[in-house]
Amino acid sequence: MHDTPPAVPDFTQWPSFPFEGDLRIKHLDDPVPVEPPRKGEGHRECTACNAPDDAYIWVGERWRVRAMDRPTGLPMVLILESRSHLDLGDLPNLLAAELGVMTVRLERAIRSLDGVARVHVNRWGDGSAHLHMWFLARPYGRLQLRGTFLSLWDSILPPISESQWRENLAMVAAWLAEFGGRPLAEPPRIQWQAPSSLSAQASREQEAAEQQEEPVSVIESDEETPVPADDLDDAADAAEGDRGEVRAGDDGTAGDDAEATADTEGTADAELTADADRAGAEDSNGGQEGDAPQHDDATGEATTPGTATTSGTVTTPGR
């Protein structure tokens, strides 16, 4: 009698199920007599025990919180670990009680982030013998992500921006530090811009938007398109002809400037000669009638009205 494949379960029709189309169930392997050791069991090294504090976003005396090495699709995914190499069922009463407090505290910190509706708390423990609890934030309004498939959606959704991810990490670390421990996550650096550069940036964005209206590939752009040698020679000849016309125009303009300069110099010389004649006539008459020599208080020299003097300047010999 042939094996009848089992029917696809009903959860494949749930709105939260992340896949669609024709599906089939994998063949279930036979059970193994002895399960392979997890990390931290037997002779296998423990990743959590060997990790330094710098690899975490918050560290305390008995607990540490770490994040993924890069942003993922969910607003936040964190892991709570104990410092002691213990599994969930091995915790003493003190750590067991603190686990409840830390779970509630970390859930509140993640739920305080903007855009987070719920926080899913999971513990699998099939990969490592060191206790680690998963905290996954569900985005607000994403009803399709509700339920048990949230961890699958985390790998399907496009990752959030790194700046937003780092800001979320810093906020959670600061929240936990209010109750003790040490926050190690830092917010992203602010990209400061001078006010004068804002208008230039707006102009560049406008130019980019205009270019997007008529997209041009890199190959078709002027900078990347090679020009044949014949076209280069024609362009050089045309440029040389333009320079010759410019030189001819410059010569004609120079002649006009020379004539204007000569007229100006002749007028200036005539005015200077008339001024000199008047000054000589005044000197021969001993000054104009009614003008008496006066003394400058600053310099002590006699001056005649109509002669420019420099006031407020005293020159002391030897200084």
CSV table of C-alpha atoms in Angstrom, one decimal:
chain,number,residue,atom,x,y,z
A,1,MET,CA,0.0,0.0,0.0
A,2,HIS,CA,1.5,3.4,-1.0
A,3,ASP,CA,2.1,6.0,1.5
A,4,THR,CA,-0.4,8.8,1.3
A,5,PRO,CA,1.3,12.2,1.8
A,6,PRO,CA,-0.3,14.1,4.6
A,7,ALA,CA,-2.4,17.1,3.8
A,8,VAL,CA,-1.0,20.5,4.1
A,9,PRO,CA,-1.9,21.9,7.6
A,10,ASP,CA,-4.4,24.6,8.1
A,11,PHE,CA,-1.8,27.2,9.2
A,12,THR,CA,-0.6,27.5,5.6
A,13,GLN,CA,-3.9,29.4,5.0
A,14,TRP,CA,-3.4,31.8,7.9
A,15,PRO,CA,-2.8,35.4,6.9
A,16,SER,CA,0.4,35.4,9.0
A,17,PHE,CA,1.9,32.5,7.0
A,18,PRO,CA,4.7,34.0,4.9
A,19,PHE,CA,4.5,31.7,1.9
A,20,GLU,CA,2.0,31.0,-0.8
A,21,GLY,CA,1.7,28.7,-3.8
A,22,ASP,CA,2.0,24.9,-4.1
A,23,LEU,CA,3.6,23.5,-0.9
A,24,ARG,CA,4.4,20.0,0.2
A,25,ILE,CA,5.6,18.6,3.4
A,26,LYS,CA,9.1,17.3,3.8
A,27,HIS,CA,9.7,13.6,4.6
A,28,LEU,CA,10.3,13.1,8.3
A,29,ASP,CA,13.6,11.5,9.0
A,30,ASP,CA,13.9,8.6,11.5
A,31,PRO,CA,14.9,9.6,15.0
A,32,VAL,CA,18.6,9.3,16.0
A,33,PRO,CA,19.5,7.3,19.1
A,34,VAL,CA,21.8,10.0,20.5
A,35,GLU,CA,21.4,13.7,19.8
A,36,PRO,CA,24.6,15.6,18.9
A,37,PRO,CA,26.0,18.0,21.5
A,38,ARG,CA,25.0,21.6,21.5
A,39,LYS,CA,27.5,24.5,21.8
A,40,GLY,CA,28.8,24.5,25.3
A,41,GLU,CA,28.1,20.8,25.8
A,42,GLY,CA,30.7,18.0,26.0
A,43,HIS,CA,33.9,19.2,24.4
A,44,ARG,CA,32.3,22.0,22.3
A,45,GLU,CA,33.2,25.5,23.3
A,46,CYS,CA,30.6,28.0,24.5
A,47,THR,CA,30.2,31.0,22.3
A,48,ALA,CA,28.5,33.1,25.0
A,49,CYS,CA,31.2,32.4,27.6
A,50,ASN,CA,34.0,33.4,25.3
A,51,ALA,CA,32.3,36.6,24.1
A,52,PRO,CA,33.7,39.8,25.6
A,53,ASP,CA,31.5,42.5,27.1
A,54,ASP,CA,32.1,44.7,24.1
A,55,ALA,CA,30.0,42.4,22.0
A,56,TYR,CA,26.9,43.3,24.0
A,57,ILE,CA,24.7,46.4,24.1
A,58,TRP,CA,24.2,46.2,27.9
A,59,VAL,CA,26.1,44.2,30.6
A,60,GLY,CA,25.3,43.7,34.3
A,61,GLU,CA,26.7,41.6,37.1
A,62,ARG,CA,24.8,38.5,36.2
A,63,TRP,CA,23.1,39.2,32.8
A,64,ARG,CA,24.0,40.5,29.4
A,65,VAL,CA,22.0,41.6,26.3
A,66,ARG,CA,23.3,41.3,22.8
A,67,ALA,CA,22.0,42.1,19.3
A,68,MET,CA,22.5,40.8,15.8
A,69,ASP,CA,25.6,41.8,14.0
A,70,ARG,CA,23.5,43.8,11.5
A,71,PRO,CA,20.0,45.2,11.0
A,72,THR,CA,17.2,42.8,10.2
A,73,GLY,CA,13.6,43.1,9.0
A,74,LEU,CA,12.1,43.7,12.5
A,75,PRO,CA,12.6,46.9,14.5
A,76,MET,CA,14.5,45.1,17.2
A,77,VAL,CA,15.8,41.6,17.9
A,78,LEU,CA,17.7,41.0,21.1
A,79,ILE,CA,19.0,38.1,23.2
A,80,LEU,CA,19.1,38.0,26.9
A,81,GLU,CA,21.9,35.7,28.3
A,82,SER,CA,23.1,34.8,31.8
A,83,ARG,CA,26.7,35.3,32.6
A,84,SER,CA,26.9,31.8,34.3
A,85,HIS,CA,27.0,28.8,32.0
A,86,LEU,CA,23.6,27.5,32.9
A,87,ASP,CA,20.5,26.4,31.0
A,88,LEU,CA,17.0,27.4,31.9
A,89,GLY,CA,16.3,24.4,34.1
A,90,ASP,CA,19.6,24.7,35.9
A,91,LEU,CA,19.1,28.2,37.3
A,92,PRO,CA,19.2,28.7,41.0
A,93,ASN,CA,16.4,30.5,42.8
A,94,LEU,CA,18.2,33.8,42.7
A,95,LEU,CA,18.8,33.8,38.9
A,96,ALA,CA,15.4,32.3,38.3
A,97,ALA,CA,13.7,35.2,40.1
A,98,GLU,CA,16.0,37.7,38.3
A,99,LEU,CA,15.1,36.1,34.9
A,100,GLY,CA,11.5,37.1,35.4
A,101,VAL,CA,12.5,40.7,36.3
A,102,MET,CA,14.9,41.0,33.4
A,103,THR,CA,12.3,39.6,31.0
A,104,VAL,CA,9.7,42.1,32.0
A,105,ARG,CA,12.2,45.0,32.0
A,106,LEU,CA,13.6,44.2,28.6
A,107,GLU,CA,10.1,43.7,27.1
A,108,ARG,CA,9.1,47.1,28.4
A,109,ALA,CA,12.3,48.7,27.0
A,110,ILE,CA,11.7,47.3,23.5
A,111,ARG,CA,8.0,48.1,23.6
A,112,SER,CA,8.9,51.7,24.3
A,113,LEU,CA,10.4,52.1,20.9
A,114,ASP,CA,8.5,54.0,18.2
A,115,GLY,CA,6.6,51.7,15.9
A,116,VAL,CA,6.6,48.7,18.1
A,117,ALA,CA,3.3,47.0,18.9
A,118,ARG,CA,4.2,43.8,20.7
A,119,VAL,CA,7.3,41.9,21.8
A,120,HIS,CA,7.5,38.2,21.3
A,121,VAL,CA,9.6,36.3,23.9
A,122,ASN,CA,10.9,32.9,22.8
A,123,ARG,CA,13.3,30.3,24.1
A,124,TRP,CA,14.4,27.3,21.9
A,125,GLY,CA,17.8,26.3,23.2
A,126,ASP,CA,18.5,23.7,20.5
A,127,GLY,CA,21.7,25.3,19.4
A,128,SER,CA,23.4,26.3,22.6
A,129,ALA,CA,23.4,25.0,26.1
A,130,HIS,CA,24.0,28.5,27.5
A,131,LEU,CA,20.6,30.1,28.5
A,132,HIS,CA,19.5,32.7,25.9
A,133,MET,CA,16.0,34.2,25.5
A,134,TRP,CA,14.9,35.8,22.2
A,135,PHE,CA,13.0,39.1,22.1
A,136,LEU,CA,11.4,40.0,18.8
A,137,ALA,CA,9.6,43.3,18.2
A,138,ARG,CA,6.5,43.3,15.9
A,139,PRO,CA,6.0,46.5,14.0
A,140,TYR,CA,2.8,48.4,14.8
A,141,GLY,CA,0.0,47.9,12.3
A,142,ARG,CA,1.6,44.9,10.6
A,143,LEU,CA,-1.3,42.5,11.4
A,144,GLN,CA,0.1,39.9,9.0
A,145,LEU,CA,3.1,39.5,11.2
A,146,ARG,CA,1.1,38.4,14.3
A,147,GLY,CA,1.6,35.0,15.7
A,148,THR,CA,4.2,32.3,15.6
A,149,PHE,CA,5.7,33.1,12.2
A,150,LEU,CA,7.3,36.4,13.3
A,151,SER,CA,10.8,34.9,13.4
A,152,LEU,CA,10.4,33.8,9.7
A,153,TRP,CA,9.2,37.3,8.7
A,154,ASP,CA,12.4,38.7,10.2
A,155,SER,CA,14.4,37.0,7.5
A,156,ILE,CA,12.0,37.9,4.7
A,157,LEU,CA,11.4,41.6,5.3
A,158,PRO,CA,13.9,44.2,4.0
A,159,PRO,CA,16.3,45.3,6.8
A,160,ILE,CA,15.7,48.6,8.5
A,161,SER,CA,18.2,51.4,8.2
A,162,GLU,CA,21.4,51.1,10.2
A,163,SER,CA,21.0,54.5,11.7
A,164,GLN,CA,17.5,53.7,13.0
A,165,TRP,CA,18.8,50.3,14.2
A,166,ARG,CA,21.7,51.8,16.2
A,167,GLU,CA,19.4,54.4,17.7
A,168,ASN,CA,17.0,51.7,18.9
A,169,LEU,CA,19.9,49.8,20.4
A,170,ALA,CA,21.1,52.9,22.3
A,171,MET,CA,17.6,53.6,23.7
A,172,VAL,CA,17.1,50.0,25.0
A,173,ALA,CA,20.6,50.0,26.5
A,174,ALA,CA,19.9,53.4,28.2
A,175,TRP,CA,16.5,52.1,29.5
A,176,LEU,CA,18.2,49.0,31.1
A,177,ALA,CA,21.0,51.2,32.6
A,178,GLU,CA,18.4,53.1,34.6
A,179,PHE,CA,18.2,50.0,36.8
A,180,GLY,CA,21.9,49.3,36.9
A,181,GLY,CA,24.5,47.8,34.7
A,182,ARG,CA,26.5,49.5,31.9
A,183,PRO,CA,25.1,50.6,28.5
A,184,LEU,CA,27.5,49.9,25.6
A,185,ALA,CA,25.4,50.7,22.6
A,186,GLU,CA,26.0,54.3,21.2
A,187,PRO,CA,23.6,56.2,19.0
A,188,PRO,CA,24.6,57.0,15.5
A,189,ARG,CA,26.6,60.2,14.9
A,190,ILE,CA,24.7,63.2,13.6
A,191,GLN,CA,25.7,64.3,10.1
A,192,TRP,CA,26.0,68.0,10.8
A,193,GLN,CA,25.7,70.4,7.9
A,194,ALA,CA,26.3,74.1,7.7
A,195,PRO,CA,23.3,76.2,6.8
A,196,SER,CA,25.0,77.4,3.6
A,197,SER,CA,25.3,73.8,2.4
A,198,LEU,CA,21.6,73.2,2.7
A,199,SER,CA,20.7,75.3,-0.4
A,200,ALA,CA,23.5,73.6,-2.4
A,201,GLN,CA,22.2,70.2,-1.3
A,202,ALA,CA,18.7,71.2,-2.4
A,203,SER,CA,20.0,72.3,-5.8
A,204,ARG,CA,21.8,69.0,-6.2
A,205,GLU,CA,18.6,67.0,-5.2
A,206,GLN,CA,16.6,69.1,-7.7
A,207,GLU,CA,19.2,68.4,-10.4
A,208,ALA,CA,19.1,64.7,-9.6
A,209,ALA,CA,15.3,64.7,-9.7
A,210,GLU,CA,15.4,66.3,-13.2
A,211,GLN,CA,17.9,63.8,-14.4
A,212,GLN,CA,15.7,61.0,-13.1
A,213,GLU,CA,12.9,62.2,-15.3
A,214,GLU,CA,15.1,61.5,-18.3
A,215,PRO,CA,17.3,58.6,-17.2
A,216,VAL,CA,20.7,58.3,-18.9
A,217,SER,CA,22.9,55.3,-18.5
A,218,VAL,CA,26.5,55.6,-17.6
A,219,ILE,CA,27.6,54.4,-21.0
A,220,GLU,CA,25.5,57.1,-22.7
A,221,SER,CA,26.8,59.9,-20.6
A,222,ASP,CA,29.3,62.4,-22.1
A,223,GLU,CA,32.0,61.6,-19.6
A,224,GLU,CA,31.9,57.9,-20.4
A,225,THR,CA,31.3,58.0,-24.2
A,226,PRO,CA,34.6,57.8,-26.1
A,227,VAL,CA,35.1,60.4,-28.9
A,228,PRO,CA,36.6,59.3,-32.2
A,229,ALA,CA,39.9,60.8,-33.2
A,230,ASP,CA,38.4,62.6,-36.3
A,231,ASP,CA,35.9,64.4,-34.2
A,232,LEU,CA,38.7,65.5,-31.9
A,233,ASP,CA,40.6,67.1,-34.8
A,234,ASP,CA,37.5,68.9,-36.0
A,235,ALA,CA,36.7,70.2,-32.6
A,236,ALA,CA,40.3,71.5,-32.2
A,237,ASP,CA,40.2,73.3,-35.6
A,238,ALA,CA,36.9,74.9,-34.6
A,239,ALA,CA,38.3,76.0,-31.3
A,240,GLU,CA,41.4,77.5,-33.0
A,241,GLY,CA,39.1,79.5,-35.4
A,242,ASP,CA,37.1,80.8,-32.5
A,243,ARG,CA,40.3,82.0,-30.7
A,244,GLY,CA,41.4,83.8,-33.9
A,245,GLU,CA,38.1,85.7,-34.0
A,246,VAL,CA,38.5,86.6,-30.4
A,247,ARG,CA,42.0,88.0,-31.0
A,248,ALA,CA,40.7,90.1,-33.9
A,249,GLY,CA,38.0,91.5,-31.8
A,250,ASP,CA,40.5,92.2,-29.0
A,251,ASP,CA,42.7,94.3,-31.3
A,252,GLY,CA,39.8,96.5,-32.4
A,253,THR,CA,38.7,97.0,-28.9
A,254,ALA,CA,42.2,97.8,-27.9
A,255,GLY,CA,42.3,100.6,-30.5
A,256,ASP,CA,39.1,102.1,-29.2
A,257,ASP,CA,40.5,102.0,-25.7
A,258,ALA,CA,43.7,103.7,-26.8
A,259,GLU,CA,41.7,106.6,-28.3
A,260,ALA,CA,39.6,107.0,-25.2
A,261,THR,CA,42.7,106.9,-23.0
A,262,ALA,CA,44.4,109.6,-25.1
A,263,ASP,CA,41.3,111.9,-24.9
A,264,THR,CA,41.2,111.4,-21.1
A,265,GLU,CA,44.9,112.1,-20.7
A,266,GLY,CA,44.7,115.3,-22.8
A,267,THR,CA,41.9,116.7,-20.7
A,268,ALA,CA,43.6,115.8,-17.5
A,269,ASP,CA,46.9,117.6,-18.6
A,270,ALA,CA,44.9,120.7,-19.5
A,271,GLU,CA,43.2,120.9,-16.1
A,272,LEU,CA,46.5,120.3,-14.3
A,273,THR,CA,48.2,123.2,-16.3
A,274,ALA,CA,45.4,125.6,-15.5
A,275,ASP,CA,45.6,124.7,-11.8
A,276,ALA,CA,49.4,125.3,-11.8
A,277,ASP,CA,49.0,128.7,-13.4
A,278,ARG,CA,46.4,129.8,-10.8
A,279,ALA,CA,48.7,128.6,-8.0
A,280,GLY,CA,51.6,130.6,-9.4
A,281,ALA,CA,49.6,133.7,-9.6
A,282,GLU,CA,48.5,133.4,-6.0
A,283,ASP,CA,52.1,132.9,-4.8
A,284,SER,CA,53.3,136.0,-6.7
A,285,ASN,CA,50.7,138.1,-5.0
A,286,GLY,CA,51.5,136.8,-1.5
A,287,GLY,CA,48.2,135.0,-1.2
A,288,GLN,CA,44.7,136.0,-2.0
A,289,GLU,CA,43.3,139.2,-0.6
A,290,GLY,CA,41.9,138.9,2.9
A,291,ASP,CA,43.6,135.6,3.6
A,292,ALA,CA,45.9,135.7,6.6
A,293,PRO,CA,48.4,132.9,7.5
A,294,GLN,CA,47.1,130.7,10.3
A,295,HIS,CA,48.9,128.2,12.6
A,296,ASP,CA,48.0,124.6,12.9
A,297,ASP,CA,47.6,123.6,16.6
A,298,ALA,CA,48.8,120.1,16.0
A,299,THR,CA,51.9,120.8,13.9
A,300,GLY,CA,52.8,124.4,14.8
A,301,GLU,CA,53.2,125.3,11.1
A,302,ALA,CA,51.7,128.2,9.3
A,303,THR,CA,49.0,127.3,6.8
A,304,THR,CA,47.0,129.2,4.3
A,305,PRO,CA,43.2,128.6,3.9
A,306,GLY,CA,42.5,126.4,0.9
A,307,THR,CA,45.6,124.2,1.6
A,308,ALA,CA,44.9,120.7,2.8
A,309,THR,CA,46.4,119.8,6.2
A,310,THR,CA,46.6,116.5,8.1
A,311,SER,CA,45.2,116.9,11.6
A,312,GLY,CA,45.5,114.5,14.5
A,313,THR,CA,49.0,113.3,13.6
A,314,VAL,CA,52.0,114.2,15.7
A,315,THR,CA,55.4,113.0,14.8
A,316,THR,CA,57.9,112.8,17.6
A,317,PRO,CA,61.6,112.5,16.6
A,318,GLY,CA,63.4,109.5,17.9
A,319,ARG,CA,60.3,107.2,18.1
